[in-house]
Amino acid sequence: MTSENQAQDKDLRIQTLQQALDARTRECEALRTELEDTNRGVLALYSELDEQAEQLRHATELKSRFLAYMSHEFRTPITAIQSITRLLIDRVDGPLTTEQERQVIFVRDTAAEFADMVNDLLDLAKLEAGRVDISPAWFEMVDLFSALRGMFKPVLTNPDVSLIFEPPQELPRLYTDDRKLSQILRNFISNALKFTPRGEVRVAAELADADRITFSVTDTGIGIAPEAHGSVFQDFMQIDSPLQKRYRGTGLGLAVSRRLTELLGGTIGFDSEPNVGSRFYVTIPLAYASATQPSTASGAQ
Ligand SMILES: Nc1ncnc2c1ncn2[C@@H]1O[C@H](COP(=O)(O)OP(=O)(O)OP(=O)(O)O)[C@@H](O)[C@H]1O
Ligand SMILES: [Mg+2]
């Protein structure tokens, strides 16, 4: 190859390289533009998501406010109905015939059911709005159990079911919100009594470990079918059963209990077998710490 040819060959190679470089640059440019477009798209999606999250927050807040307002407003008329029926039943305004008494008792019982429902809704609304404060105090388990026993005495109408409180054995004192704990246990006990046609409902407490205590309510009732296990702690959840039709309710008791348990820094759960019975339990710290970790429902939930 002559030196002239060599020079030409070199030029040609440089030219080819230059072309390849140009092509790469154009490719890079195209990629950059594409990337920029994608970036813009992602940003637009982000802001849309933000907007939707904001709308959702607003809707949830509105729902909670509406629930709180509505349930609160319902309490006044219900209280009026309850007081007037009490006056009528006590014959303050004169005698009643047997039929009239039957009817007034029906009104009183329905108003009581309605009041329970409204209270559940109000609790749920307050919990959702984060307006429930925990007020811990020291108390003895024996006192908690005897208060519960007293509350349930008047409603134990089924002679085939006994409500047993196992005496707490050498358990330390508790430092937690006894009202919230009592509310959780009341929900457990009233469910157990509702869904147990015969046998017993047993309330017990035992240490789970050095720092936590487990309260349980075990019944010999209708139990819960495995396919329903996943949903009993959901709002407004009720399982279709003949007993369910006999006792009305809102399906909020356990949903409220779950949220209350979380506030107390504990866990809630249950085991159940159809036609054998159920055991609902709640495990909470012996001493409430305001900075307790948020917890989840455990076991079947
Ligand atoms: N001990 C139990 N045995 C059998 N089924 C139960 C038991 N406890 C709860 N369940 C089922 O779980 C459902 C939800 O219970 P939850 O306490 O939330 O609602 P509810 O008792 O129906 O109504 P509310 O408590 O609001 O009056 C019940 O309707 C029932 O189907
Ligand atoms: Mg209930």
PDB file of C-alpha atoms in Angstrom, residues 64-166:
ATOM      1  CA  SER A  64     -65.713   9.782  60.578  1.00  0.00           C
ATOM      2  CA  ARG A  65     -67.107  13.226  61.308  1.00  0.00           C
ATOM      3  CA  PHE A  66     -70.489  12.270  59.920  1.00  0.00           C
ATOM      4  CA  LEU A  67     -70.529   9.059  61.962  1.00  0.00           C
ATOM      5  CA  ALA A  68     -69.515  10.881  65.116  1.00  0.00           C
ATOM      6  CA  TYR A  69     -72.051  13.630  64.594  1.00  0.00           C
ATOM      7  CA  MET A  70     -74.885  11.295  63.659  1.00  0.00           C
ATOM      8  CA  SER A  71     -74.337   8.832  66.473  1.00  0.00           C
ATOM      9  CA  HIS A  72     -73.953  11.645  68.965  1.00  0.00           C
ATOM     10  CA  GLU A  73     -77.164  13.331  67.830  1.00  0.00           C
ATOM     11  CA  PHE A  74     -79.048  10.034  68.060  1.00  0.00           C
ATOM     12  CA  ARG A  75     -78.248   9.661  71.721  1.00  0.00           C
ATOM     13  CA  THR A  76     -80.562  12.428  72.934  1.00  0.00           C
ATOM     14  CA  PRO A  77     -83.784  11.029  71.430  1.00  0.00           C
ATOM     15  CA  ILE A  78     -82.855   7.495  72.492  1.00  0.00           C
ATOM     16  CA  THR A  79     -82.306   8.641  76.058  1.00  0.00           C
ATOM     17  CA  ALA A  80     -85.713  10.376  75.979  1.00  0.00           C
ATOM     18  CA  ILE A  81     -87.425   7.181  74.753  1.00  0.00           C
ATOM     19  CA  GLN A  82     -85.666   5.160  77.443  1.00  0.00           C
ATOM     20  CA  SER A  83     -86.639   7.510  80.267  1.00  0.00           C
ATOM     21  CA  ILE A  84     -90.268   7.718  79.159  1.00  0.00           C
ATOM     22  CA  THR A  85     -90.628   3.953  78.815  1.00  0.00           C
ATOM     23  CA  ARG A  86     -89.120   3.593  82.291  1.00  0.00           C
ATOM     24  CA  LEU A  87     -91.726   6.000  83.693  1.00  0.00           C
ATOM     25  CA  LEU A  88     -94.515   4.098  81.946  1.00  0.00           C
ATOM     26  CA  ILE A  89     -93.290   0.693  83.152  1.00  0.00           C
ATOM     27  CA  ASP A  90     -92.934   2.035  86.714  1.00  0.00           C
ATOM     28  CA  ARG A  91     -96.609   3.174  86.441  1.00  0.00           C
ATOM     29  CA  VAL A  92     -95.663   6.721  87.375  1.00  0.00           C
ATOM     30  CA  ASP A  93     -98.430   8.011  85.112  1.00  0.00           C
ATOM     31  CA  GLY A  94    -101.066   5.444  86.050  1.00  0.00           C
ATOM     32  CA  PRO A  95    -101.799   1.778  85.460  1.00  0.00           C
ATOM     33  CA  LEU A  96    -101.045  -0.217  82.287  1.00  0.00           C
ATOM     34  CA  THR A  97    -102.908  -3.176  80.877  1.00  0.00           C
ATOM     35  CA  THR A  98    -100.874  -6.354  80.332  1.00  0.00           C
ATOM     36  CA  GLU A  99    -100.863  -5.738  76.585  1.00  0.00           C
ATOM     37  CA  GLN A 100     -99.750  -2.107  77.017  1.00  0.00           C
ATOM     38  CA  GLU A 101     -96.964  -3.234  79.311  1.00  0.00           C
ATOM     39  CA  ARG A 102     -95.838  -5.814  76.748  1.00  0.00           C
ATOM     40  CA  GLN A 103     -95.716  -3.145  74.073  1.00  0.00           C
ATOM     41  CA  VAL A 104     -93.852  -0.631  76.218  1.00  0.00           C
ATOM     42  CA  ILE A 105     -91.301  -3.302  77.178  1.00  0.00           C
ATOM     43  CA  PHE A 106     -90.815  -3.985  73.474  1.00  0.00           C
ATOM     44  CA  VAL A 107     -90.181  -0.276  72.848  1.00  0.00           C
ATOM     45  CA  ARG A 108     -87.723  -0.185  75.766  1.00  0.00           C
ATOM     46  CA  ASP A 109     -85.785  -3.234  74.540  1.00  0.00           C
ATOM     47  CA  THR A 110     -85.618  -1.955  70.975  1.00  0.00           C
ATOM     48  CA  ALA A 111     -84.391   1.425  72.201  1.00  0.00           C
ATOM     49  CA  ALA A 112     -81.714  -0.360  74.245  1.00  0.00           C
ATOM     50  CA  GLU A 113     -80.570  -2.260  71.139  1.00  0.00           C
ATOM     51  CA  PHE A 114     -80.523   0.977  69.188  1.00  0.00           C
ATOM     52  CA  ALA A 115     -78.511   2.664  71.937  1.00  0.00           C
ATOM     53  CA  ASP A 116     -75.924  -0.148  71.812  1.00  0.00           C
ATOM     54  CA  MET A 117     -75.651   0.233  68.069  1.00  0.00           C
ATOM     55  CA  VAL A 118     -75.229   4.000  68.267  1.00  0.00           C
ATOM     56  CA  ASN A 119     -72.599   3.636  70.991  1.00  0.00           C
ATOM     57  CA  ASP A 120     -70.655   1.151  68.838  1.00  0.00           C
ATOM     58  CA  LEU A 121     -70.786   3.534  65.885  1.00  0.00           C
ATOM     59  CA  LEU A 122     -69.674   6.443  68.018  1.00  0.00           C
ATOM     60  CA  ASP A 123     -66.770   4.402  69.382  1.00  0.00           C
ATOM     61  CA  LEU A 124     -65.720   3.421  65.895  1.00  0.00           C
ATOM     62  CA  ALA A 125     -65.934   6.988  64.627  1.00  0.00           C
ATOM     63  CA  LYS A 126     -63.854   8.253  67.540  1.00  0.00           C
ATOM     64  CA  LEU A 127     -61.278   5.506  67.057  1.00  0.00           C
ATOM     65  CA  GLU A 128     -61.027   6.231  63.333  1.00  0.00           C
ATOM     66  CA  ALA A 129     -60.620   9.915  63.953  1.00  0.00           C
ATOM     67  CA  GLY A 130     -57.845   9.129  66.436  1.00  0.00           C
ATOM     68  CA  ARG A 131     -59.815  10.844  69.174  1.00  0.00           C
ATOM     69  CA  VAL A 132     -59.547   8.123  71.769  1.00  0.00           C
ATOM     70  CA  ASP A 133     -57.126   8.769  74.583  1.00  0.00           C
ATOM     71  CA  ILE A 134     -55.658   6.085  76.746  1.00  0.00           C
ATOM     72  CA  SER A 135     -55.802   6.882  80.462  1.00  0.00           C
ATOM     73  CA  PRO A 136     -53.753   4.242  82.232  1.00  0.00           C
ATOM     74  CA  ALA A 137     -54.121   3.590  85.956  1.00  0.00           C
ATOM     75  CA  TRP A 138     -53.111   0.884  88.411  1.00  0.00           C
ATOM     76  CA  PHE A 139     -55.769  -1.706  89.170  1.00  0.00           C
ATOM     77  CA  GLU A 140     -56.309  -5.239  90.428  1.00  0.00           C
ATOM     78  CA  MET A 141     -57.540  -8.047  88.201  1.00  0.00           C
ATOM     79  CA  VAL A 142     -60.010  -9.165  90.896  1.00  0.00           C
ATOM     80  CA  ASP A 143     -61.741  -5.791  90.691  1.00  0.00           C
ATOM     81  CA  LEU A 144     -61.959  -5.990  86.911  1.00  0.00           C
ATOM     82  CA  PHE A 145     -63.481  -9.460  87.057  1.00  0.00           C
ATOM     83  CA  SER A 146     -65.981  -8.585  89.764  1.00  0.00           C
ATOM     84  CA  ALA A 147     -67.088  -5.469  87.845  1.00  0.00           C
ATOM     85  CA  LEU A 148     -67.630  -7.636  84.744  1.00  0.00           C
ATOM     86  CA  ARG A 149     -69.508 -10.241  86.766  1.00  0.00           C
ATOM     87  CA  GLY A 150     -71.786  -7.506  88.094  1.00  0.00           C
ATOM     88  CA  MET A 151     -72.437  -6.141  84.615  1.00  0.00           C
ATOM     89  CA  PHE A 152     -73.425  -9.491  83.163  1.00  0.00           C
ATOM     90  CA  LYS A 153     -75.531 -10.759  86.068  1.00  0.00           C
ATOM     91  CA  PRO A 154     -78.728  -9.039  84.883  1.00  0.00           C
ATOM     92  CA  VAL A 155     -78.386 -10.329  81.307  1.00  0.00           C
ATOM     93  CA  LEU A 156     -77.771 -13.991  82.125  1.00  0.00           C
ATOM     94  CA  THR A 157     -81.168 -15.188  81.017  1.00  0.00           C
ATOM     95  CA  ASN A 158     -80.293 -18.602  79.607  1.00  0.00           C
ATOM     96  CA  PRO A 159     -80.322 -21.209  82.418  1.00  0.00           C
ATOM     97  CA  ASP A 160     -78.407 -23.666  80.200  1.00  0.00           C
ATOM     98  CA  VAL A 161     -75.296 -21.482  80.066  1.00  0.00           C
ATOM     99  CA  SER A 162     -73.072 -20.585  82.995  1.00  0.00           C
ATOM    100  CA  LEU A 163     -70.692 -17.647  83.018  1.00  0.00           C
ATOM    101  CA  ILE A 164     -67.567 -18.554  84.963  1.00  0.00           C
ATOM    102  CA  PHE A 165     -64.798 -16.167  85.986  1.00  0.00           C
ATOM    103  CA  GLU A 166     -61.693 -18.145  86.858  1.00  0.00           C
TER     104      GLU A 166
END
